[in-house]
Tab-separated table of N, CA and C in Angstrom:
chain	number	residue	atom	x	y	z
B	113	UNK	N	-17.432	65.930	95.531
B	113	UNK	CA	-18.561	66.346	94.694
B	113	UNK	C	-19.660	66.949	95.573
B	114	UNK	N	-20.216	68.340	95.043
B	114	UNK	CA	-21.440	68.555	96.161
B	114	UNK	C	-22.547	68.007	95.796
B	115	UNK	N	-23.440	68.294	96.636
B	115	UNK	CA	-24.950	67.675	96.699
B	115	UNK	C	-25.914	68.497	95.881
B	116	UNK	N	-26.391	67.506	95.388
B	116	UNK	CA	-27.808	68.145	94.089
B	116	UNK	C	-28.784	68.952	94.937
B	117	UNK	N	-29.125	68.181	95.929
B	117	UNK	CA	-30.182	68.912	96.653
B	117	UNK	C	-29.857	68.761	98.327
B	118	UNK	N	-29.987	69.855	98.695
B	118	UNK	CA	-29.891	70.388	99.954
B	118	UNK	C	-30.793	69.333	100.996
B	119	UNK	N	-32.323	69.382	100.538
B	119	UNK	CA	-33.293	68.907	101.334
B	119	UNK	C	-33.395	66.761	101.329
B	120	UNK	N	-32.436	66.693	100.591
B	120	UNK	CA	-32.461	65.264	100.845
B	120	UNK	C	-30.723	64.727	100.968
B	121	UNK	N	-31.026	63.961	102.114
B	121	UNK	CA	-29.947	63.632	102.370
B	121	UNK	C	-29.568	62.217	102.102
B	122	UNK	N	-27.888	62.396	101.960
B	122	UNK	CA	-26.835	61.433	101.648
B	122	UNK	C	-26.993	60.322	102.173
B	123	UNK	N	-27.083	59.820	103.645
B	123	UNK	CA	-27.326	58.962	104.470
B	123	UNK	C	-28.002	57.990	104.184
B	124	UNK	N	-27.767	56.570	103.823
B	124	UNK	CA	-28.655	55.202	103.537
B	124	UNK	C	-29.619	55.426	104.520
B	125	UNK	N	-28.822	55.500	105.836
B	125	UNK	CA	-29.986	54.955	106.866
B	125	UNK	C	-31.400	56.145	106.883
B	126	UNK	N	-30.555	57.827	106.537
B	126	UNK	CA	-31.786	58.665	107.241
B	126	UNK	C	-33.041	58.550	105.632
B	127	UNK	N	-32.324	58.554	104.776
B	127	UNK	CA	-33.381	58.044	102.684
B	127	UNK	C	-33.709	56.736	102.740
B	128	UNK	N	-33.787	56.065	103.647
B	128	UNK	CA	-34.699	55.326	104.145
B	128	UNK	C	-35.662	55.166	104.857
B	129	UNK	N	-35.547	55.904	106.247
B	129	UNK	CA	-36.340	56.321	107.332
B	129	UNK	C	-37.152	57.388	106.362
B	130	UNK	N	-36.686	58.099	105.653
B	130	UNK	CA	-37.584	59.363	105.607
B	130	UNK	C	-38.696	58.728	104.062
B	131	UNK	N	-37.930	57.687	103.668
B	131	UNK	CA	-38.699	56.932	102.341
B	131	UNK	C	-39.938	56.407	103.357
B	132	UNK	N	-39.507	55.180	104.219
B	132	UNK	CA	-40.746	54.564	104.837
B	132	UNK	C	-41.584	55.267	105.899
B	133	UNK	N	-41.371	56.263	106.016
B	133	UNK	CA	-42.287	57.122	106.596
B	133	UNK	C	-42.913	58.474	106.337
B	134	UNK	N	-42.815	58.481	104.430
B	134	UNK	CA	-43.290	59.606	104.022
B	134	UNK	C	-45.162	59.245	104.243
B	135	UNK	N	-45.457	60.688	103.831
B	135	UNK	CA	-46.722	60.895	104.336
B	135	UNK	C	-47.786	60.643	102.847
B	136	UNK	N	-48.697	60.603	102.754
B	136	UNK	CA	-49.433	59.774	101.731
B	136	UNK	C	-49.081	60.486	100.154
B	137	UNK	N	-49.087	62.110	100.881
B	137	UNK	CA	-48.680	62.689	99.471
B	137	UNK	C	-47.244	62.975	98.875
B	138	UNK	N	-46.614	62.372	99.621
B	138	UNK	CA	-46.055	62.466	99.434
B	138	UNK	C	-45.244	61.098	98.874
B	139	UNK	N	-46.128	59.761	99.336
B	139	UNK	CA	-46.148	58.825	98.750
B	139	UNK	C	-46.323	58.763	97.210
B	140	UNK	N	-47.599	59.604	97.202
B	140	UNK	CA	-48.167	59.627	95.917
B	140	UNK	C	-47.237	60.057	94.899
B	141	UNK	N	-46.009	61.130	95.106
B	141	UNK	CA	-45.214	61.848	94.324
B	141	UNK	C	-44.520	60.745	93.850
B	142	UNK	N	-44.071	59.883	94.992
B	142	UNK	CA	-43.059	58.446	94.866
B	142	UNK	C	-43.448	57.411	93.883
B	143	UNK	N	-44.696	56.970	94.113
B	143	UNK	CA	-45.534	56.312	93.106
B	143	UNK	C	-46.142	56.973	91.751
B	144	UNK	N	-44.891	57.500	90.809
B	144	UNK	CA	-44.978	57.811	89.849
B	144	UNK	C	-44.608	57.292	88.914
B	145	UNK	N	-45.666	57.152	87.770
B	145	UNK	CA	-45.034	55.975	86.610
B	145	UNK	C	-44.612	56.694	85.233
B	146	UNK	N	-43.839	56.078	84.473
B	146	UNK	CA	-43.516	57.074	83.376
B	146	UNK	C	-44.288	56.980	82.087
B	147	UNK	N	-44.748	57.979	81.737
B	147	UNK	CA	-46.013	57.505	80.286
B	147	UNK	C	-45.112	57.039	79.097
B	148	UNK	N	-46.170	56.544	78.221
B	148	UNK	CA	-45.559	56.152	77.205
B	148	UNK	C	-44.954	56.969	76.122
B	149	UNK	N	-44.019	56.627	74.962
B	149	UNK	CA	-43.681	57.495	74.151
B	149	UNK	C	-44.554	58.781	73.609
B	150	UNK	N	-45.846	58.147	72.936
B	150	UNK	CA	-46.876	58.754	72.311
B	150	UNK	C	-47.461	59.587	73.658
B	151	UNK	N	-47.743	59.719	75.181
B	151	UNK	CA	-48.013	60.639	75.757
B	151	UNK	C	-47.361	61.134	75.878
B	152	UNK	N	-46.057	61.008	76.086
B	152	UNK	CA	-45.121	62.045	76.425
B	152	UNK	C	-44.950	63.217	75.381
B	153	UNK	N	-45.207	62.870	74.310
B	153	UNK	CA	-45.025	63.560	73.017
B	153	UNK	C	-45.869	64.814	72.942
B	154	UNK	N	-47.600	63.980	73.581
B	154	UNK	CA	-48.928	64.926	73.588
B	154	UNK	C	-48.617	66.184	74.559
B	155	UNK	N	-48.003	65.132	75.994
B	155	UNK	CA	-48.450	66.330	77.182
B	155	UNK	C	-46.920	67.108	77.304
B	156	UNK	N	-46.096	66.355	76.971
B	156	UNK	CA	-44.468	66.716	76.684
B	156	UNK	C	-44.097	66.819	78.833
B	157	UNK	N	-44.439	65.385	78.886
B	157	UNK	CA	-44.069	65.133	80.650
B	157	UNK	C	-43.594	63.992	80.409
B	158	UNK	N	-42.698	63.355	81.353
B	158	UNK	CA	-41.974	61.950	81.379
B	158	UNK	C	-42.656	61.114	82.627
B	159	UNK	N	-43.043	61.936	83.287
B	159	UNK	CA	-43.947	60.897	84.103
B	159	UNK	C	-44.817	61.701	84.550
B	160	UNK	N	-45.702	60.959	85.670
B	160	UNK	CA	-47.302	61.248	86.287
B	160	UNK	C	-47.397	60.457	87.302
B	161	UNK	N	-47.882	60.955	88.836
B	161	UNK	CA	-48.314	60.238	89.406
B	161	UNK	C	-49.588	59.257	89.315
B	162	UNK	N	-49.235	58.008	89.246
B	162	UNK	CA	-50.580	57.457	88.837
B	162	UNK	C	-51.806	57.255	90.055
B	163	UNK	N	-52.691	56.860	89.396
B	163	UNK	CA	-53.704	56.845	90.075
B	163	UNK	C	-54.677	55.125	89.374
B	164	UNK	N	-56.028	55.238	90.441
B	164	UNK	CA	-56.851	54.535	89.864
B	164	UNK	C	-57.102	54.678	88.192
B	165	UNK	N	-57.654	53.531	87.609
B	165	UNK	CA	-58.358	53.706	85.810
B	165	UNK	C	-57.308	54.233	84.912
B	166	UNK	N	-55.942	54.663	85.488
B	166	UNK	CA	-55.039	54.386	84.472
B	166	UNK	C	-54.209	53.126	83.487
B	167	UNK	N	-54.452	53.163	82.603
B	167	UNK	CA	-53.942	51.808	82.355
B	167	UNK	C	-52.638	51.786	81.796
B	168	UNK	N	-51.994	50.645	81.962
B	168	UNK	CA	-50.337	50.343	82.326
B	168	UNK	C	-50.364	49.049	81.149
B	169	UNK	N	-49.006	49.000	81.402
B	169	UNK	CA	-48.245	47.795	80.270
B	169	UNK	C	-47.170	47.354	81.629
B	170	UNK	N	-47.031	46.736	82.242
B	170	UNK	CA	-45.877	46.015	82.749
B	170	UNK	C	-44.622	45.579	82.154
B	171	UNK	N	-43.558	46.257	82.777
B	171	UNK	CA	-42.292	46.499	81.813
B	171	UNK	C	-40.887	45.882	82.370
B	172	UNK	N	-41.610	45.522	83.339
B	172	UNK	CA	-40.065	44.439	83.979
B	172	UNK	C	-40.945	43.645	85.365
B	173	UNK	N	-40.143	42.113	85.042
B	173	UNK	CA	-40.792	41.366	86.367
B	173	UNK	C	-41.179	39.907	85.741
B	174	UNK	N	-41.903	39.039	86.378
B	174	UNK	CA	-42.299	37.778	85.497
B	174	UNK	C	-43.492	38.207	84.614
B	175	UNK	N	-44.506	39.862	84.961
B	175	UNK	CA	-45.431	40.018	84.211
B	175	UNK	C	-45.119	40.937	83.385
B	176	UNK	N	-44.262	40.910	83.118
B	176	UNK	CA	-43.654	41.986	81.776
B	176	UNK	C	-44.509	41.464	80.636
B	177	UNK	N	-45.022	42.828	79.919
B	177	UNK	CA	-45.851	42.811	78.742
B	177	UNK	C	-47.272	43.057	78.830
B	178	UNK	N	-48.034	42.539	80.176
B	178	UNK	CA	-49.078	42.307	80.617
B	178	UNK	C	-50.083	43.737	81.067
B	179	UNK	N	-51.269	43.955	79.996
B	179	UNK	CA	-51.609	45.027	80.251
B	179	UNK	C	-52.972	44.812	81.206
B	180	UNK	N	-53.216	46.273	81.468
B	180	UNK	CA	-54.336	46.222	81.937
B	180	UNK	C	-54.970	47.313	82.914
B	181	UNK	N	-55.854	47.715	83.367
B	181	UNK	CA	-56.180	48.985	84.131
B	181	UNK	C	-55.711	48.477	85.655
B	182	UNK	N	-55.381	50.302	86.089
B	182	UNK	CA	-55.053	49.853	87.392
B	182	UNK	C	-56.532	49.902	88.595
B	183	UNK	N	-56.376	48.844	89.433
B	183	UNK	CA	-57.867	48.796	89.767
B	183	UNK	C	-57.588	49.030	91.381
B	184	UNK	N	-56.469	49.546	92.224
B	184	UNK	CA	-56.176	50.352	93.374
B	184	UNK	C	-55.016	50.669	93.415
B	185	UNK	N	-54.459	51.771	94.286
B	185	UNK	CA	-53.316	52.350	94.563
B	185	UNK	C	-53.462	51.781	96.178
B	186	UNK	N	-51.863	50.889	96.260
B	186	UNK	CA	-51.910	50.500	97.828
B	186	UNK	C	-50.769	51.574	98.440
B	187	UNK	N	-50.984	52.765	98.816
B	187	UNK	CA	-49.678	53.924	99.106
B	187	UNK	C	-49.316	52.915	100.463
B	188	UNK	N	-49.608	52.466	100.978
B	188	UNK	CA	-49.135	51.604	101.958
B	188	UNK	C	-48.187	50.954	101.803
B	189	UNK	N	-48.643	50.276	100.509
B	189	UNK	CA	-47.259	49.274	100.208
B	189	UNK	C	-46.150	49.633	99.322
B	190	UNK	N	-46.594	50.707	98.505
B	190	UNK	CA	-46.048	51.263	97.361
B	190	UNK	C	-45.969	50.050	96.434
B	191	UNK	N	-47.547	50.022	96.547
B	191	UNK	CA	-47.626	49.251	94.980
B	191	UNK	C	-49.040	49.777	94.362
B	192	UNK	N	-49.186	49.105	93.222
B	192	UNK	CA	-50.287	49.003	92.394
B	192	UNK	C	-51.294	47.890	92.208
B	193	UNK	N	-52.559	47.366	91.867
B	193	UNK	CA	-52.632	46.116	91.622
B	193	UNK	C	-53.372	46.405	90.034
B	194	UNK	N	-53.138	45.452	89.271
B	194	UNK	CA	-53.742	45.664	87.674
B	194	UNK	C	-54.798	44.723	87.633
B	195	UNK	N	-55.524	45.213	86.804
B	195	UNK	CA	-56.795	43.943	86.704
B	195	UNK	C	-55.782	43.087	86.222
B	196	UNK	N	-56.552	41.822	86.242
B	196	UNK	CA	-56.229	40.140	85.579
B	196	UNK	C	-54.902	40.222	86.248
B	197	UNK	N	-54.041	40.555	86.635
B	197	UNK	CA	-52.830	40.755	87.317
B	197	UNK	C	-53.031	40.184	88.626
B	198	UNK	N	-53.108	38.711	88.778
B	198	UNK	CA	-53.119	37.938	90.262
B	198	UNK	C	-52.376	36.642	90.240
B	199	UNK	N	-52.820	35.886	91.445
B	199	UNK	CA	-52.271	34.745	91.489
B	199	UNK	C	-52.766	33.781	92.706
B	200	UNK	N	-53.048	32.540	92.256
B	200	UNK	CA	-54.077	31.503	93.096
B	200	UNK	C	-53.734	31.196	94.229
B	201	UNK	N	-54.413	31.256	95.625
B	201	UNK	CA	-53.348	30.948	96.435
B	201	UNK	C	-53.954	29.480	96.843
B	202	UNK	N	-53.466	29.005	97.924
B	202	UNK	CA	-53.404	27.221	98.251
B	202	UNK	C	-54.518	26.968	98.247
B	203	UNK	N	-55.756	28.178	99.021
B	203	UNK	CA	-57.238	27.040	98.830
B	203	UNK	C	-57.981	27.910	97.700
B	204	UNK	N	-57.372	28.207	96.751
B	204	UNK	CA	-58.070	28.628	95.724
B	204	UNK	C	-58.660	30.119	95.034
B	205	UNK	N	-58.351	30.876	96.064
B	205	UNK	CA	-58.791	32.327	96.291
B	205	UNK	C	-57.669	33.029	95.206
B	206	UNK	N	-58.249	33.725	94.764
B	206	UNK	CA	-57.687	34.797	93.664
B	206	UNK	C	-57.400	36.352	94.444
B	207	UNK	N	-55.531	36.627	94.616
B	207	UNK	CA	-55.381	37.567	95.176
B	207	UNK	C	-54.353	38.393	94.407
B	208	UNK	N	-54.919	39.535	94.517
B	208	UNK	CA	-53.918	40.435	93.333
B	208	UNK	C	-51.917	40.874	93.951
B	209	UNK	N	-51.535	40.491	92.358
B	209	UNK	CA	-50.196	40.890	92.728
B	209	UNK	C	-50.086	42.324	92.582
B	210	UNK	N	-48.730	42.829	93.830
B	210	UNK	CA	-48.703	44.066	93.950
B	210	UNK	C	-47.632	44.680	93.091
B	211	UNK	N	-47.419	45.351	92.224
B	211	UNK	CA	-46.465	45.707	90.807
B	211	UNK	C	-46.258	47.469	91.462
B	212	UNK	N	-44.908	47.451	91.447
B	212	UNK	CA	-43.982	49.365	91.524
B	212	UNK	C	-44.567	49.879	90.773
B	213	UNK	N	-45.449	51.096	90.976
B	213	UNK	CA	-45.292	51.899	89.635
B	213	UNK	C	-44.352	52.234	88.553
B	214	UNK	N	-43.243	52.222	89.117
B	214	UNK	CA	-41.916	52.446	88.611
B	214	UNK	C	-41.588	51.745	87.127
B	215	UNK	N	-42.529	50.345	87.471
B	215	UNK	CA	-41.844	49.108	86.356
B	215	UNK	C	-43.269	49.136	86.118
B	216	UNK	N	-43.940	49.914	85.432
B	216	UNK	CA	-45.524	50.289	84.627
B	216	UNK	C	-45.114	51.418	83.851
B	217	UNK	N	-45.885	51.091	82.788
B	217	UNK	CA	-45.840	52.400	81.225
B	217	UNK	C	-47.018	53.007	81.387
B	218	UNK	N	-47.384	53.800	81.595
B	218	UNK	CA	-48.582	54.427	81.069
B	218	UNK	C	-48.951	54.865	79.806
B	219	UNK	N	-50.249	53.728	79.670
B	219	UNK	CA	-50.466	53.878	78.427
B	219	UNK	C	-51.771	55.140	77.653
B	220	UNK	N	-52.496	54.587	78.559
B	220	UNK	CA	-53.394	55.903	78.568
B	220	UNK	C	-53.804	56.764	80.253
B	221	UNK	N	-54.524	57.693	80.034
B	221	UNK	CA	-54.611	58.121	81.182
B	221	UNK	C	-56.047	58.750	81.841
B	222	UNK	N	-56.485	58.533	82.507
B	222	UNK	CA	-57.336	58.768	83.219
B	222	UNK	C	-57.986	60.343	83.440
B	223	UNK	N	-58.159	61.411	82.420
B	223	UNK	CA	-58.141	62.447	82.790
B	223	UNK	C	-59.341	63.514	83.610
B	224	UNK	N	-59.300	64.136	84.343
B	224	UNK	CA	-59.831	64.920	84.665
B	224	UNK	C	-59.385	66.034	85.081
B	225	UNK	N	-60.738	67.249	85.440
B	225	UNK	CA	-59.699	69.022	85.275
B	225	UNK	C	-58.452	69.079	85.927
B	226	UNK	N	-58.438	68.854	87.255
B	226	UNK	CA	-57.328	68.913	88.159
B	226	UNK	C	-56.104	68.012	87.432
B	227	UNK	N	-56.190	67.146	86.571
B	227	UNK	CA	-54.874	66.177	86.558
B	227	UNK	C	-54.756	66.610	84.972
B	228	UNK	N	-55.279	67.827	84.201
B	228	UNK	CA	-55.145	67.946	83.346
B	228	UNK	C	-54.456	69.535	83.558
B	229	UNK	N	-54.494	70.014	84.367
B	229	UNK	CA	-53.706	71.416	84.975
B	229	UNK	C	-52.262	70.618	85.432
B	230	UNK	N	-52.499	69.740	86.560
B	230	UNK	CA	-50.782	69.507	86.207
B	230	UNK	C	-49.930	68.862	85.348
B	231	UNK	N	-50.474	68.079	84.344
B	231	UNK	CA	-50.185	67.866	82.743
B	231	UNK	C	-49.680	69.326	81.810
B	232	UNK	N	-50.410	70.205	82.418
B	232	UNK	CA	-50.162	71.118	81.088
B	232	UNK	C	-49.410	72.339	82.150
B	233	UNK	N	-48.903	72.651	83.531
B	233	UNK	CA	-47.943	72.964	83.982
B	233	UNK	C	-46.680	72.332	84.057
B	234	UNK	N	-47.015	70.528	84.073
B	234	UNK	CA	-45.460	70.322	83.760
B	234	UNK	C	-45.258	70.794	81.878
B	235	UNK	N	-45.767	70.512	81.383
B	235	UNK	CA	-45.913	70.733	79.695
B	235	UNK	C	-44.972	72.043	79.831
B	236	UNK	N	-46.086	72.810	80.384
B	236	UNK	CA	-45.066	74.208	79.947
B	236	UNK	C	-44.247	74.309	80.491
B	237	UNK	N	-43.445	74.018	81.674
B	237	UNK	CA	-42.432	74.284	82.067
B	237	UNK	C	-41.074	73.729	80.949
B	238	UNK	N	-41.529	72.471	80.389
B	238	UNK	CA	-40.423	71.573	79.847
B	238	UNK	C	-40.656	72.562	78.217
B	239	UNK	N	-41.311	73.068	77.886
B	239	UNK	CA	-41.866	73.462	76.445
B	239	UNK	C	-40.815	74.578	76.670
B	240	UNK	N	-40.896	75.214	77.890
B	240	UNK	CA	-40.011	77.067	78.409
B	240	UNK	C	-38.504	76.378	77.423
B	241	UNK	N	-38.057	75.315	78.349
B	241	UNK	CA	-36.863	75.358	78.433
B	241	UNK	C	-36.386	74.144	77.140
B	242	UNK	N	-36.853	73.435	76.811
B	242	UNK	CA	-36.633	73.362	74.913
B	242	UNK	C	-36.830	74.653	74.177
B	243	UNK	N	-37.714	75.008	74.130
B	243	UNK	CA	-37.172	76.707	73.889
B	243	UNK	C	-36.184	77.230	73.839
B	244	UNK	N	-35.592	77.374	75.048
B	244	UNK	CA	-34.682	77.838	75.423
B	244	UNK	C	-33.281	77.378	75.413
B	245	UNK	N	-33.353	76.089	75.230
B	245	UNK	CA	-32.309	74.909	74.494
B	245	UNK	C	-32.079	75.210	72.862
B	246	UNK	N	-33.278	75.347	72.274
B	246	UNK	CA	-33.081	75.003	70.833
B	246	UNK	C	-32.166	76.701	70.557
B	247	UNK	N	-33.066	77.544	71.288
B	247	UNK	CA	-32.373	79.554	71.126
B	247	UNK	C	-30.850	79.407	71.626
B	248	UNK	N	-30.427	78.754	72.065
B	248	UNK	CA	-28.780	78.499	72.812
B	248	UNK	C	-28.034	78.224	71.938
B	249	UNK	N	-28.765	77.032	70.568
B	249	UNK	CA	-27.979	76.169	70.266
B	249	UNK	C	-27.812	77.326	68.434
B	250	UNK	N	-29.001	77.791	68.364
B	250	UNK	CA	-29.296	78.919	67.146
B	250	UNK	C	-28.089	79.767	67.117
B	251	UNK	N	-27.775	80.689	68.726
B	251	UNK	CA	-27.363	81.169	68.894
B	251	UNK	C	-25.545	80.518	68.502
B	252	UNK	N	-25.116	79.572	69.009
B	252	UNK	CA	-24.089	79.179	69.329
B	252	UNK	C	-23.396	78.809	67.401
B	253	UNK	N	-24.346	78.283	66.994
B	253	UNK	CA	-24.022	78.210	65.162
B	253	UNK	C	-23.948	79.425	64.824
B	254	UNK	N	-24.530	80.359	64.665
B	254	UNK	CA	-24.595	81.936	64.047
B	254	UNK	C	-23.046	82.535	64.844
């Protein structure tokens, strides 16, 4: 079978090395969460890199269900932390758990100009080609 993409490779060991040592933005691409039904519908995207003041639903883990805004991005760790989303440690101190973006819904989103241009470039790209799906399928009945 050939390879989907040229620029990433097959190798456990080297999609690892090149995972834990991507560069922040490229972190950021990694730490992308998928919106919810009802956004996806609006902006017609399946996911978004998240950021701060987005707020999430937790969708797998012991805090599954558990909503709440996200209140930092750790690209370090490749995690998230959510408000009220912690846990007590031995002398009492309240320290936040770190949750994948991956296993977060986005429920609403945080918008501003810049993150509303790449909302509505992925939009149109996916809008081109349903288009262009539904004209295939017109075509193929007639």
């Amino acid at each position: 079978m050939a390879k989907f993409n040229k620029a990433v490779h097959s190798s456990r060991r080297k999609s690892r090395k090149a995972h834990f040592n991507a560069s922040s933005g490229e972190r950021r691409v990694i730490m992308s969460a998928p919106l919810s039904k009802e956004l996806r519908e609006k902006h017609n995207a399946r996911s978004i890199p998240i950021r701060k003041d987005d707020e999430v639903i937790i969708a797998r883990g012991t805090n599954k269900g558990r909503e709440g805004k996200i209140t930092s991005v750790y690209r370090l760790k490749f995690v998230v932390h959510v408000e009220r989303v912690s846990r007590e440690k031995a002398n009492g101190q309240s320290v936040p758990i770190g949750i994948h973006p991956s296993k977060c819904v986005i429920t609403k989103l945080k918008l501003d100009k810049d993150r509303e241009k790449i909302l509505a470039r992925l939009g149109k790209g996916r809008a081109e080609k349903k288009a262009a799906l539904a004209e295939k399928e017109t075509r193929m009945e007639a």
